[in-house]
CSV table of C-alpha atoms in Angstrom, one decimal:
chain,number,residue,atom,x,y,z
N,17,MET,CA,151.8,88.0,102.8
N,18,ALA,CA,148.6,88.7,101.0
N,19,GLU,CA,145.5,89.1,103.2
N,20,LYS,CA,143.3,86.1,103.3
N,21,LEU,CA,140.0,86.6,101.4
N,22,ASP,CA,136.9,86.1,103.6
N,23,ILE,CA,134.4,84.5,101.2
N,24,SER,CA,131.8,83.6,103.9
N,25,GLU,CA,129.5,86.5,102.8
N,26,LEU,CA,129.5,85.2,99.2
N,27,LYS,CA,128.1,81.9,100.1
N,28,GLN,CA,124.4,81.4,99.5
N,29,VAL,CA,122.1,78.7,100.8
N,30,LEU,CA,120.2,77.6,97.6
N,31,PHE,CA,116.7,76.3,97.9
N,32,ALA,CA,115.9,75.5,94.2
N,33,GLY,CA,117.0,71.9,94.5
N,34,LYS,CA,115.3,71.1,97.8
N,35,SER,CA,112.2,69.0,98.4
N,36,VAL,CA,108.8,70.3,99.2
N,37,LYS,CA,109.1,69.0,102.7
N,38,SER,CA,112.5,70.8,103.2
N,39,PHE,CA,111.1,74.0,101.6
N,40,SER,CA,108.1,74.1,103.9
N,41,LYS,CA,110.2,73.5,107.0
N,42,GLU,CA,112.6,76.3,106.0
N,43,LEU,CA,109.7,78.6,105.3
N,44,ALA,CA,108.4,78.0,108.8
N,45,ASP,CA,111.8,78.6,110.5
N,46,PRO,CA,112.1,82.3,111.6
N,47,SER,CA,115.9,82.0,111.3
N,48,SER,CA,115.9,81.0,107.6
N,49,LYS,CA,116.2,83.2,104.6
N,50,LEU,CA,112.9,82.2,103.2
N,51,GLY,CA,109.9,84.6,103.5
N,52,ILE,CA,106.9,86.1,101.7
N,53,GLY,CA,108.6,86.5,98.4
N,54,SER,CA,109.8,82.9,98.4
N,55,ALA,CA,106.3,81.7,99.0
N,56,ALA,CA,105.0,83.9,96.2
N,57,ALA,CA,107.6,82.5,93.8
N,58,GLU,CA,106.7,78.9,94.8
N,59,ALA,CA,103.0,79.7,94.1
N,60,GLY,CA,104.0,81.0,90.7
N,61,ALA,CA,105.8,77.8,90.0
N,62,THR,CA,102.8,75.8,91.1
N,63,SER,CA,100.5,77.8,88.9
N,64,ALA,CA,102.8,77.1,85.9
N,65,ALA,CA,103.0,73.4,86.8
N,66,MET,CA,99.2,73.1,86.9
N,67,MET,CA,99.0,74.7,83.5
N,68,LEU,CA,101.5,72.2,82.2
N,69,LEU,CA,99.5,69.4,83.7
N,70,ALA,CA,96.4,70.7,81.8
N,71,ILE,CA,98.3,70.8,78.5
N,72,GLY,CA,99.7,67.3,79.1
N,73,LYS,CA,96.2,65.8,79.8
N,74,THR,CA,94.8,67.5,76.7
N,75,CYS,CA,97.1,65.2,74.6
N,76,SER,CA,97.2,67.4,71.6
N,77,GLU,CA,99.9,68.2,69.0
N,78,ASP,CA,98.5,71.7,68.4
N,79,PRO,CA,101.5,74.0,67.8
N,80,ALA,CA,100.0,76.7,70.1
N,81,LEU,CA,99.9,74.2,72.9
N,82,GLU,CA,103.4,72.9,72.2
N,83,LYS,CA,104.7,76.5,72.3
N,84,ALA,CA,102.8,77.2,75.5
N,85,GLN,CA,104.2,74.0,77.0
N,86,LYS,CA,107.8,75.1,76.3
N,87,ASP,CA,107.3,78.6,77.6
N,88,LEU,CA,105.5,77.4,80.7
N,89,GLU,CA,108.3,75.0,81.5
N,90,ILE,CA,110.8,77.8,81.3
N,91,MET,CA,108.7,79.9,83.6
N,92,ARG,CA,108.1,77.1,86.1
N,93,GLU,CA,111.9,76.7,86.4
N,94,TYR,CA,112.4,80.4,86.5
N,95,PHE,CA,110.0,80.8,89.4
N,96,ILE,CA,112.0,78.2,91.4
N,97,HIS,CA,115.2,80.2,90.5
N,98,LEU,CA,113.5,83.3,91.8
N,99,ILE,CA,113.3,81.8,95.3
N,100,ASP,CA,117.0,82.0,95.5
N,101,GLU,CA,117.2,85.4,93.7
N,102,GLU,CA,114.7,86.9,96.2
N,103,ASN,CA,116.9,85.8,99.1
N,104,LYS,CA,119.9,87.3,97.5
N,105,ALA,CA,118.1,90.6,96.9
N,106,LYS,CA,117.4,90.8,100.6
N,107,VAL,CA,121.1,90.5,101.6
N,108,PRO,CA,122.0,94.2,101.4
N,109,LEU,CA,118.9,95.1,103.5
N,110,GLU,CA,119.7,92.5,106.1
N,111,LYS,CA,123.3,93.7,106.4
N,112,ARG,CA,122.3,97.4,106.7
N,113,LEU,CA,119.7,96.6,109.4
N,114,GLU,CA,122.2,94.6,111.4
N,115,SER,CA,124.9,97.2,111.2
N,116,GLY,CA,122.6,100.1,112.1
N,117,ALA,CA,123.2,101.9,108.8
N,118,PRO,CA,121.9,105.4,108.1
N,119,GLU,CA,118.2,105.6,107.0
N,120,ASN,CA,119.0,106.5,103.4
N,121,GLU,CA,121.2,103.3,103.1
N,122,ILE,CA,118.5,101.2,104.7
N,123,GLU,CA,115.9,102.6,102.3
N,124,GLY,CA,118.2,101.6,99.5
N,125,GLY,CA,118.2,98.1,100.9
N,126,TYR,CA,114.5,98.0,100.8
N,127,ARG,CA,114.4,99.2,97.2
N,128,THR,CA,116.8,96.4,96.3
N,129,ALA,CA,114.6,93.9,98.1
N,130,CYS,CA,111.7,95.0,96.0
N,131,THR,CA,113.3,94.1,92.7
N,132,ILE,CA,112.6,90.3,92.6
N,133,VAL,CA,109.2,90.6,94.2
N,134,ASP,CA,108.2,93.0,91.3
N,135,ASP,CA,109.6,90.5,88.9
N,136,ILE,CA,107.4,87.7,90.3
N,137,VAL,CA,104.3,89.8,89.9
N,138,PHE,CA,104.8,90.5,86.2
N,139,ASP,CA,106.0,87.0,85.4
N,140,VAL,CA,102.9,85.6,87.0
N,141,ILE,CA,100.9,87.9,84.7
N,142,LYS,CA,102.8,86.4,81.7
N,143,ILE,CA,101.7,82.9,82.6
N,144,VAL,CA,98.1,84.0,83.0
N,145,ASP,CA,98.3,85.5,79.5
N,146,ILE,CA,99.7,82.2,78.2
N,147,LEU,CA,96.8,80.3,79.7
N,148,ASP,CA,94.3,82.8,78.3
N,149,GLY,CA,95.8,82.3,74.8
N,150,ILE,CA,95.3,78.5,74.9
N,151,ALA,CA,92.2,78.1,77.1
N,152,ASP,CA,89.9,77.2,74.1
N,153,LYS,CA,92.3,74.5,73.1
N,154,LEU,CA,92.4,72.6,76.4
N,155,CYS,CA,90.3,69.6,77.1
N,156,PRO,CA,87.2,70.4,79.2
N,157,CYS,CA,88.4,67.6,81.5
N,158,THR,CA,91.2,69.9,82.7
N,159,ALA,CA,88.8,72.7,83.9
N,160,ALA,CA,89.4,72.0,87.6
N,161,ILE,CA,93.2,72.0,87.0
N,162,CYS,CA,93.1,75.2,85.1
N,163,SER,CA,90.9,76.9,87.7
N,164,SER,CA,93.5,75.9,90.3
N,165,ALA,CA,96.3,77.3,88.2
N,166,VAL,CA,94.5,80.7,88.1
N,167,PHE,CA,93.9,80.6,91.9
N,168,PHE,CA,97.6,79.9,92.5
N,169,ALA,CA,98.5,82.8,90.2
N,170,ARG,CA,96.3,85.2,92.1
N,171,THR,CA,97.8,84.0,95.4
N,172,ALA,CA,101.3,84.7,94.0
N,173,ILE,CA,100.3,88.3,93.0
N,174,GLU,CA,98.4,89.0,96.2
N,175,THR,CA,101.3,87.7,98.3
N,176,CYS,CA,103.7,90.0,96.5
N,177,ARG,CA,101.3,92.8,96.9
N,178,VAL,CA,101.3,92.6,100.7
N,179,GLN,CA,105.1,92.2,100.8
N,180,LEU,CA,105.6,95.4,98.7
N,181,ALA,CA,103.0,97.2,100.8
N,182,PHE,CA,105.1,96.4,103.9
N,183,TYR,CA,108.3,97.5,102.1
N,184,SER,CA,106.6,100.8,101.1
N,185,THR,CA,106.1,101.7,104.8
N,186,LYS,CA,109.9,101.6,105.3
N,187,MET,CA,110.7,104.1,102.7
N,188,ASN,CA,111.3,107.8,103.4
N,189,GLU,CA,110.8,109.1,99.8
N,190,PRO,CA,107.0,109.5,99.4
N,191,VAL,CA,106.8,109.1,95.6
N,192,TYR,CA,108.9,105.9,95.6
N,193,ALA,CA,106.9,104.5,98.6
N,194,ARG,CA,103.6,105.2,96.8
N,195,THR,CA,104.9,103.6,93.6
N,196,THR,CA,106.1,100.5,95.5
N,197,LYS,CA,102.7,100.1,97.0
N,198,ARG,CA,100.5,100.9,94.0
N,199,GLY,CA,102.6,99.0,91.4
N,200,PRO,CA,101.3,95.5,92.3
N,201,GLU,CA,97.8,96.8,93.0
N,202,ILE,CA,97.6,98.2,89.5
N,203,ALA,CA,99.0,95.0,88.1
N,204,LEU,CA,96.4,93.0,89.9
N,205,GLU,CA,93.6,95.3,88.8
N,206,GLY,CA,94.8,94.8,85.2
N,207,VAL,CA,94.9,91.0,85.2
N,208,LEU,CA,91.8,90.3,87.4
N,209,PRO,CA,89.4,90.6,84.4
N,210,THR,CA,91.4,87.9,82.6
N,211,MET,CA,91.4,85.7,85.6
N,212,GLU,CA,87.7,86.1,86.2
N,213,LYS,CA,87.0,85.4,82.5
N,214,LEU,CA,89.1,82.2,82.7
N,215,LEU,CA,87.4,81.1,85.9
N,216,ASN,CA,84.0,81.6,84.5
N,217,LYS,CA,85.0,79.7,81.4
N,218,PHE,CA,86.3,76.7,83.3
N,219,ALA,CA,83.4,76.8,85.7
N,220,GLU,CA,81.1,76.0,82.8
N,221,ALA,CA,82.9,72.7,82.2
N,222,LEU,CA,82.8,71.6,85.8
């Protein structure tokens, strides 16, 4: 008789379709899969949503705004998807920690856990670039909304930064540990001038 396949480890609890109330409750539960990366992905989704709100309130048929709207809607949904992907990326790490695996295997688990967090950082930068490209076309009445979008974007990157800084302390290979920590720091340094420019621009309309 063929051995029965145990599929329990293949099952994933998905969060993309849950309510804000449910997500917040799960995030506060220490036994849930949600964590810092999940919060960062949600902040990225909120930033994209605020940008979409600003475009909608501008009520323009400008082709650049229409393209930005399509791109941002894709990104908004993708960030929600990344909540689940970030949880999946942590599975190998969790299994190795629970089983008392050798240090090199545990480090490999941390490296895997970094992948989606890195993705969140650079996807947030993409939506900031989108906002930068359309800022002059948006109605001044959306200045507060756009400023909020920038703040949520920065929160997402800062949240990823601290998560990756923590992961870097768990790695034995010095160069990889340094790269893990410095990557989001460099990314943030690169996008901060754009964020500051946007915030200053929107502040003039407030």
